[in-house]
GROMACS .gro file of C-alpha atoms in nm:
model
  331
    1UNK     CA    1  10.372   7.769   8.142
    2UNK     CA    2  10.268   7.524   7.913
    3UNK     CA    3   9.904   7.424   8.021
    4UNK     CA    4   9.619   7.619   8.177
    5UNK     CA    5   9.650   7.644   8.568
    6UNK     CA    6   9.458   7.625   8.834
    7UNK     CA    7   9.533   7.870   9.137
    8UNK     CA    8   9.451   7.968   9.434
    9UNK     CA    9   9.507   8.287   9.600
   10UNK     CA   10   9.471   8.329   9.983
   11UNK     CA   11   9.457   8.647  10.205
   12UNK     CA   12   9.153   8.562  10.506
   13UNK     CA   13   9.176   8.989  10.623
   14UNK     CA   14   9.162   9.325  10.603
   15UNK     CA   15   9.003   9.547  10.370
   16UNK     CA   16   9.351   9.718  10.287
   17UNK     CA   17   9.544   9.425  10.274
   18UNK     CA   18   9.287   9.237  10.033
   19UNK     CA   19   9.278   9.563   9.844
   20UNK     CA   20   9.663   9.549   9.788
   21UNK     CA   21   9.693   9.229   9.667
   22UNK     CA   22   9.438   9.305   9.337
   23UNK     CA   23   9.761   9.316   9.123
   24UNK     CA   24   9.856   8.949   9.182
   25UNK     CA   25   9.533   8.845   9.120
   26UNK     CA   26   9.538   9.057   8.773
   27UNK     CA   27   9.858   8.972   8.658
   28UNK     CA   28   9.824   8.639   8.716
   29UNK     CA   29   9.492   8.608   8.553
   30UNK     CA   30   9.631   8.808   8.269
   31UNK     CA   31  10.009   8.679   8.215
   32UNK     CA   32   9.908   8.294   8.249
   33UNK     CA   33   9.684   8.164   7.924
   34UNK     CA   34   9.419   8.033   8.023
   35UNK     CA   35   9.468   8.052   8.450
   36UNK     CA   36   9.161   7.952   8.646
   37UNK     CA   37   9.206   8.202   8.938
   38UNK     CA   38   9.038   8.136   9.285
   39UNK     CA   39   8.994   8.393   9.593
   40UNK     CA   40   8.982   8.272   9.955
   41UNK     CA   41   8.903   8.510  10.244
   42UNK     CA   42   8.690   8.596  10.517
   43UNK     CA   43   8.272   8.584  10.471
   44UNK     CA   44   8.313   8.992  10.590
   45UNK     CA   45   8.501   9.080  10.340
   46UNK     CA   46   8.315   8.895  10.023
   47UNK     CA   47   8.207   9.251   9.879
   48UNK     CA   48   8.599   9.347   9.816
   49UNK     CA   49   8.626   9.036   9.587
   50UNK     CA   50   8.275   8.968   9.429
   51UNK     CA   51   8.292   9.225   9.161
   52UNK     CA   52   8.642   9.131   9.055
   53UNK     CA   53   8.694   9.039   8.709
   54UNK     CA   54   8.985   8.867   8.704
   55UNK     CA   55   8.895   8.595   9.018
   56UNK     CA   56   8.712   8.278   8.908
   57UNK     CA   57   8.572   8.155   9.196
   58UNK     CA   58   8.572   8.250   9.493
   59UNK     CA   59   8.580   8.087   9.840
   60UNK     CA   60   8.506   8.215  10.211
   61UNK     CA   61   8.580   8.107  10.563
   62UNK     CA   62   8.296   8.078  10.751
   63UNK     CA   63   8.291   7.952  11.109
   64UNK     CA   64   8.492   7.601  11.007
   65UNK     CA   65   8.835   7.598  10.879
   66UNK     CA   66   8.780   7.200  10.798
   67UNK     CA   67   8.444   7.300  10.592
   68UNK     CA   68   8.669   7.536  10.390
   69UNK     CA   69   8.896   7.239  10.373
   70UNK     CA   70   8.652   6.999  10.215
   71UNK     CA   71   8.528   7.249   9.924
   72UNK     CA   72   8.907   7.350   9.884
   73UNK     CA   73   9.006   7.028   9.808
   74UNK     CA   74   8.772   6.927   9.528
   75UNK     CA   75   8.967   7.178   9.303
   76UNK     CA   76   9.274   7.023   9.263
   77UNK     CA   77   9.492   7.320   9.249
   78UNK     CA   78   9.814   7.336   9.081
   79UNK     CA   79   9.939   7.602   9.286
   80UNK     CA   80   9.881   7.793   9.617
   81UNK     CA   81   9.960   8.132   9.643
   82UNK     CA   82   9.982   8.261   9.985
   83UNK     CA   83   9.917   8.651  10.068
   84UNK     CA   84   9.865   8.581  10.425
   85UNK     CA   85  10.098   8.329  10.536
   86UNK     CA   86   9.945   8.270  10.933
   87UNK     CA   87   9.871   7.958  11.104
   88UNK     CA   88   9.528   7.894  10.917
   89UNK     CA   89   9.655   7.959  10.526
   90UNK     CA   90   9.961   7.719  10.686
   91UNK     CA   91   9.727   7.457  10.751
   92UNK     CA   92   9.534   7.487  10.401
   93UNK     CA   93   9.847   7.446  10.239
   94UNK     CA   94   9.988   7.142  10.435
   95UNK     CA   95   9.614   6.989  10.363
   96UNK     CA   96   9.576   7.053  10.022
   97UNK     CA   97   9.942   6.903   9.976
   98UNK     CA   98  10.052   7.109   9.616
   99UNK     CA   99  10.303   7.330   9.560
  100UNK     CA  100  10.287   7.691   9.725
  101UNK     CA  101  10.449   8.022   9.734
  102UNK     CA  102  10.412   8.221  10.036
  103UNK     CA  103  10.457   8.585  10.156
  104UNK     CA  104  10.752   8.722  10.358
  105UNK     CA  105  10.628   8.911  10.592
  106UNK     CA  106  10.934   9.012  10.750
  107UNK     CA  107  10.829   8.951  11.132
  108UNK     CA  108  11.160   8.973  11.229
  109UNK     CA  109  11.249   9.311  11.062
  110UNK     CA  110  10.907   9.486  11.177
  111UNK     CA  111  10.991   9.323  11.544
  112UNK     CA  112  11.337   9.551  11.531
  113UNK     CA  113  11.179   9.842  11.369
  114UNK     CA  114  10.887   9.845  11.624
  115UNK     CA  115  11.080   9.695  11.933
  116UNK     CA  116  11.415   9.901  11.917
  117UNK     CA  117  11.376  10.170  11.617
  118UNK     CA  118  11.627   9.962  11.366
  119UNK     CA  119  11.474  10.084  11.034
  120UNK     CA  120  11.581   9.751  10.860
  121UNK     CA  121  11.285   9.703  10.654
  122UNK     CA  122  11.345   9.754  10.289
  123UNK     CA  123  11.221  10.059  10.068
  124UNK     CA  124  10.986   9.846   9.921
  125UNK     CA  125  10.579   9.882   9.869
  126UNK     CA  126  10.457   9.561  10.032
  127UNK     CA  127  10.251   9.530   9.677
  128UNK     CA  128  10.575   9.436   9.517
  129UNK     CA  129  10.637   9.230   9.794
  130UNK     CA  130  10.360   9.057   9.709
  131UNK     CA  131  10.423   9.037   9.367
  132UNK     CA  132  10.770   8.891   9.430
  133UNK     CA  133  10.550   8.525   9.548
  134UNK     CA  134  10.435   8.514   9.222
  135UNK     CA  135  10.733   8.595   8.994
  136UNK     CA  136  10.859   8.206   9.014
  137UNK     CA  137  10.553   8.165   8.812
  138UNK     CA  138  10.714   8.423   8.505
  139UNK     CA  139  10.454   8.673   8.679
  140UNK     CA  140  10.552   9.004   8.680
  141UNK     CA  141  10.423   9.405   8.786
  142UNK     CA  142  10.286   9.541   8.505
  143UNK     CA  143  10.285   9.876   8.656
  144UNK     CA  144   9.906   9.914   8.693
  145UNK     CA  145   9.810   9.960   9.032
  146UNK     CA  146   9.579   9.872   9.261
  147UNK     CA  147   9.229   9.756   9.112
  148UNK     CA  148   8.883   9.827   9.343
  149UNK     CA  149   8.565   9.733   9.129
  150UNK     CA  150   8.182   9.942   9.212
  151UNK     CA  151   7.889   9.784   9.073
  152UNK     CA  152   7.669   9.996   8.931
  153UNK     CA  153   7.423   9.927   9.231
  154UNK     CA  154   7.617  10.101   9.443
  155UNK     CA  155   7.766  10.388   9.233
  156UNK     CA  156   7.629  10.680   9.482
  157UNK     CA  157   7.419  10.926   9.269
  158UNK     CA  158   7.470  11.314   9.289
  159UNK     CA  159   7.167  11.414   9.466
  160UNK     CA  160   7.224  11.127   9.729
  161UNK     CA  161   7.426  11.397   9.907
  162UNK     CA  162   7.343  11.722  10.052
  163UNK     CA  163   7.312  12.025   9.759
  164UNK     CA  164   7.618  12.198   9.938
  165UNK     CA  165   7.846  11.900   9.850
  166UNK     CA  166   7.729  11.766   9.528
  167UNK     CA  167   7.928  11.950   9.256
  168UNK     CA  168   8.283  11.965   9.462
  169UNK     CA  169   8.368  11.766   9.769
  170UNK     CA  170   8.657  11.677   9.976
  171UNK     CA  171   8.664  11.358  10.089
  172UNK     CA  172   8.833  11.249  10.492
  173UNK     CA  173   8.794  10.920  10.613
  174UNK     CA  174   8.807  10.915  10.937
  175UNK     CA  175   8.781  10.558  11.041
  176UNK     CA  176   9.078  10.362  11.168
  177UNK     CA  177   9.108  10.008  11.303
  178UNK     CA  178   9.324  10.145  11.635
  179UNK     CA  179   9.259  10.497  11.831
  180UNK     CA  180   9.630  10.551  11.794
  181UNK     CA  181   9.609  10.519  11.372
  182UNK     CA  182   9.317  10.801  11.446
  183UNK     CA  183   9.353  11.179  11.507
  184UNK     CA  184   9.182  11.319  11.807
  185UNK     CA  185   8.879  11.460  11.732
  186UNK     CA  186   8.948  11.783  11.797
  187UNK     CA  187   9.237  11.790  11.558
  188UNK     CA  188   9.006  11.618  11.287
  189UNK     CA  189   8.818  11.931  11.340
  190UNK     CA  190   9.159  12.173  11.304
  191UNK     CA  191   9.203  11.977  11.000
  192UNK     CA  192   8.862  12.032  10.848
  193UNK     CA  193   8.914  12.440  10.833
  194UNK     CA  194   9.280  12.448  10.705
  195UNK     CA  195   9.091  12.236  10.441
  196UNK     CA  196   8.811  12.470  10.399
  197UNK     CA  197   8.627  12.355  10.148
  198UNK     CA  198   8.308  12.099  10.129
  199UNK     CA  199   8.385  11.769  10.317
  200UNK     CA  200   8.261  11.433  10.289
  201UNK     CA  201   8.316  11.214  10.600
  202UNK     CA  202   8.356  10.885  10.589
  203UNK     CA  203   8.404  10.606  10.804
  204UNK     CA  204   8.189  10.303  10.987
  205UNK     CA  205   7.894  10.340  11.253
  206UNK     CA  206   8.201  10.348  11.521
  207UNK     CA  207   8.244  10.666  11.369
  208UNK     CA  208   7.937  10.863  11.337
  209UNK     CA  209   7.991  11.016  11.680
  210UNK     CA  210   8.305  11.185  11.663
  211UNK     CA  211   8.165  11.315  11.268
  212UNK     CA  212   7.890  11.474  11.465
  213UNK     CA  213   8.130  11.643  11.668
  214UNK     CA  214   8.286  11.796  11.399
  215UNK     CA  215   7.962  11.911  11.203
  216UNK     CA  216   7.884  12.070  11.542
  217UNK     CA  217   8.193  12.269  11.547
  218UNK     CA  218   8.241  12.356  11.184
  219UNK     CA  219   7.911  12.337  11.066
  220UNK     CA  220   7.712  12.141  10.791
  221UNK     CA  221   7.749  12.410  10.523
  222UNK     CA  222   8.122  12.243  10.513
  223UNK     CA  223   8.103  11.924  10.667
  224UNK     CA  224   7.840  11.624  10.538
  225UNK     CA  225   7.902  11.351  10.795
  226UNK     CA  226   7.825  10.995  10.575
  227UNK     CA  227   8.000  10.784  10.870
  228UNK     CA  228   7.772  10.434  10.888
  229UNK     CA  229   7.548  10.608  10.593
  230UNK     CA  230   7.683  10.378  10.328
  231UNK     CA  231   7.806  10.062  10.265
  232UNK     CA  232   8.158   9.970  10.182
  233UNK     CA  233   8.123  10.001   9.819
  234UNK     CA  234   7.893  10.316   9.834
  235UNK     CA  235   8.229  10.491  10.007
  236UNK     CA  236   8.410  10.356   9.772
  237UNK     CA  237   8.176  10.523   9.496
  238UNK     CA  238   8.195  10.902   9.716
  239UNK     CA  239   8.616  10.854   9.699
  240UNK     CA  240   8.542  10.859   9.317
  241UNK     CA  241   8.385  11.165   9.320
  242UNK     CA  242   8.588  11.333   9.555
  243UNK     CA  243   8.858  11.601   9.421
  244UNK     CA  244   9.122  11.470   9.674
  245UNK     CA  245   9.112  11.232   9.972
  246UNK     CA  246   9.258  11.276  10.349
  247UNK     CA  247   9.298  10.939  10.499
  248UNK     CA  248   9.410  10.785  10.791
  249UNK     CA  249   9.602  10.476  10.792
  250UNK     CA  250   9.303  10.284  10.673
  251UNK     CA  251   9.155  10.069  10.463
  252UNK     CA  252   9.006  10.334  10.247
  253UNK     CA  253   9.321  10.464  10.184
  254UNK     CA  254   9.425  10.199   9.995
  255UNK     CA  255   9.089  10.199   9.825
  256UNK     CA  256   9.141  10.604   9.740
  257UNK     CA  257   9.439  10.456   9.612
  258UNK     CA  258   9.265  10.206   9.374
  259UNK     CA  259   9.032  10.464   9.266
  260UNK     CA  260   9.382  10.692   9.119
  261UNK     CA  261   9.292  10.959   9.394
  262UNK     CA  262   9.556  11.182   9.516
  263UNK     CA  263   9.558  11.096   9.899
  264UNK     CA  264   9.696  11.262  10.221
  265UNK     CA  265   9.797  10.993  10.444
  266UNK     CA  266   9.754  11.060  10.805
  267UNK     CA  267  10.041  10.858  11.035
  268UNK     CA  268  10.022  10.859  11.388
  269UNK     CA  269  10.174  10.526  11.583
  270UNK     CA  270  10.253  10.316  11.271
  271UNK     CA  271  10.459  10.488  10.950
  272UNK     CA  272  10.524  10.497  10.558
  273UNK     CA  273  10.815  10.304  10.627
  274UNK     CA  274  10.655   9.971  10.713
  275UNK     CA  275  10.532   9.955  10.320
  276UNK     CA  276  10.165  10.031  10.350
  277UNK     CA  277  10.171  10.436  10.202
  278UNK     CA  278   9.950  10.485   9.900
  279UNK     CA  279  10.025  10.273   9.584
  280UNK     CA  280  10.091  10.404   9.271
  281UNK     CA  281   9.816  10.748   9.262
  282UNK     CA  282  10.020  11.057   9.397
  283UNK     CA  283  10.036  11.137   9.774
  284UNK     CA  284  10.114  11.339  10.049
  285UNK     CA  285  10.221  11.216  10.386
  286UNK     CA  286  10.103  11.368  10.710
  287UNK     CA  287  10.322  11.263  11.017
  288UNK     CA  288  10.513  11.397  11.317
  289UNK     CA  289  10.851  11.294  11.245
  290UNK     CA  290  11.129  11.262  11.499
  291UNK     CA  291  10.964  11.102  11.745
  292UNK     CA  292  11.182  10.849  11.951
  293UNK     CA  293  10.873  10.624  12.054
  294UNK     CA  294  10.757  10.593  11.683
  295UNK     CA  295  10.642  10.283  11.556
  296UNK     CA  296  10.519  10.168  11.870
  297UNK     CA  297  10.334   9.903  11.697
  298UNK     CA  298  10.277   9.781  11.299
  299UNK     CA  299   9.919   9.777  11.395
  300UNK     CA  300   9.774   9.951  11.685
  301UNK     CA  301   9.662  10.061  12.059
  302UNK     CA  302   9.331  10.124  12.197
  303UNK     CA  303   9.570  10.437  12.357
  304UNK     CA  304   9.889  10.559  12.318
  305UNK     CA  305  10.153  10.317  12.536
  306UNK     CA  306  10.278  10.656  12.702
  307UNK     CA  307  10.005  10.834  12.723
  308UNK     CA  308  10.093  11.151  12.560
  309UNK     CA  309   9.973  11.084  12.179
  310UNK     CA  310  10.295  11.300  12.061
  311UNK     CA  311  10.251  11.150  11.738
  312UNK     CA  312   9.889  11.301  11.659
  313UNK     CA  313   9.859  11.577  11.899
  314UNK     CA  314  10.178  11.746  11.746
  315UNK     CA  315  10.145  11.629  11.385
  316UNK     CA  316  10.198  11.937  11.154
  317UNK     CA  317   9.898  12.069  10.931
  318UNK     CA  318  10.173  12.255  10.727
  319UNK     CA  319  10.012  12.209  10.366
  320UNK     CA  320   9.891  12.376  10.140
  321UNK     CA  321   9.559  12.162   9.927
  322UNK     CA  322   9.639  12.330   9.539
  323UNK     CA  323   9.389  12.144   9.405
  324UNK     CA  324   9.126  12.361   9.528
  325UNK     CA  325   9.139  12.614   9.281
  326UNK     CA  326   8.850  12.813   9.443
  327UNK     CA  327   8.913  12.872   9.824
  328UNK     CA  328   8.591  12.895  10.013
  329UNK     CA  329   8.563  13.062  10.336
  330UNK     CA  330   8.266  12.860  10.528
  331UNK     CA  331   8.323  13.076  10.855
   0.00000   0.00000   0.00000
């Protein structure tokens, strides 16, 4: 490209998903000279884009998609690059009337893979998906990863956790945006002794229940339950100081991810296959595998469609953690 550009990049949700797009945003801030880079997304998620580097400016929806409208369009944008691709970033684009290059999302291939089991979706991380909008720009993967950036405010200090956890932790987020991404809490707690060692949970105020659960039964010489303790960023900060990260199918994952932790991914209803597994840090995945009724959805359920939860009741805990060079016995 010639002359500086102005962009903008749009993705309006979730914390994963805005997490996996960080390597468009750095490669095009870093490949075009001179690029202006914006950010548009959701006012909830403004702390996964504040601290970024590499975005401009940075824009949030609010309650009024014509408000967003009126700021958008004082920019003058060369280009529109669309993450999202839904009704609303359809309508930014058609009202901001430049050029834009939007995300495949492959409805129809998910709809066949969820609907009737026809595994058509390509073996492709949806990262490089993303990063195939941008390549008519000359943009290209440089191989980095996923970025997540922890202002120092935030960076959770040693003796913020309990003395049995500070020098050597495990971390296990818990969370999940569906039941059926989750695993039953009594299998959370089977999973917490084959771990055996010191473990950080992790997860949202909807979660602090079920952690107390499993402090009850395991006890809080192993277990340190930091669900709804700390903000978004503050977990991010405990992922960096974990040895090695269990994760459901979450948000935090991808963050784990970001942070160059080795994860083990936790599938129950949705799987690796749909191009959302860890991205580019080294991982192990967790999941019941021939299972006729899996996916049953790219997302979700409150409960499991047939009511028997195959997929997380009879997932294997057949690992073995090396990292933990020094096996503690906490019973």
């Amino acid at each position: 490209m010639a002359s500086p550009v102005k962009i903008l990049v749009l993705r309006f949700s979730s914390i994963g998903d805005i997490v996996l797009t960080t390597p468009v945003v750095r490669c095009l801030k870093q490949q075009l000279p001179g690029a202006e880079v914006h950010f548009c997304t959701k006012r909830s998620f403004q702390t996964l884009i504040d601290h970024n580097p590499y975005i401009d400016k940075r824009y949030y929806l609010d309650d009024s998609l014509s408000d967003l409208i009126r700021q958008l369009r004082t920019e003058r944008y060369d280009y529109i690059i669309d993450l999202h691709n839904n009704l609303r970033t359809r309508i930014i684009k058609l009202s901001l009337g430049v050029r834009s290059y939007s995300f495949n999302k492959l409805n129809l291939r998910k709809w066949l893979y969820v609907r009737w089991k026809i595994n058509a979706m390509p073996n492709v991380h949806i990262v490089d998906r993303y990063m195939d909008t941008v390549q008519p720009l000359g943009v290209q993967n440089d191989g980095k990863g996923l970025d997540y950036f922890i202002p120092y405010k935030d960076q959770v200090e040693t003796d913020w956790l309990p003395e049995t956890h500070r020098h050597d932790y495990v971390a296990y987020a818990i969370g999940g945006q569906h039941a059926t991404k989750k695993l039953p809490v009594l299998r959370m707690i089977e999973l917490c002794w084959k771990i055996n060692h010191p473990i950080v949970l992790l997860g949202g105020k909807e979660d602090r229940e079920a952690g107390d659960e499993i402090v009850r039964a395991v006890g809080s010489r192993m277990i340190y339950n930091a669900c709804g303790q700390y903000n978004l960023n503050q977990s991010a900060s405990i992922l960096q100081g974990a040895r090695i990260v269990f994760s459901h199918d979450t948000g935090l994952m991808h963050i784990a991810a970001a942070l160059k932790k080795k994860v083990y991914s936790i599938w129950g209803n949705t799987t690796p296959q749909l191009g959302m597994y860890p991205y580019k840090t080294p991982y192990v995945v967790l999941e019941k595998t021939g299972l006729e009724c899996r996916p049953c959805s790219k997302i979700g359920f409150d409960r499991c469609p047939l009511k028997h939860f195959k997929c997380m009741n009879e997932l294997p805990f057949d690992f073995e953690v090396r990292e933990l060079r020094k096996k503690k016995n906490f019973e």
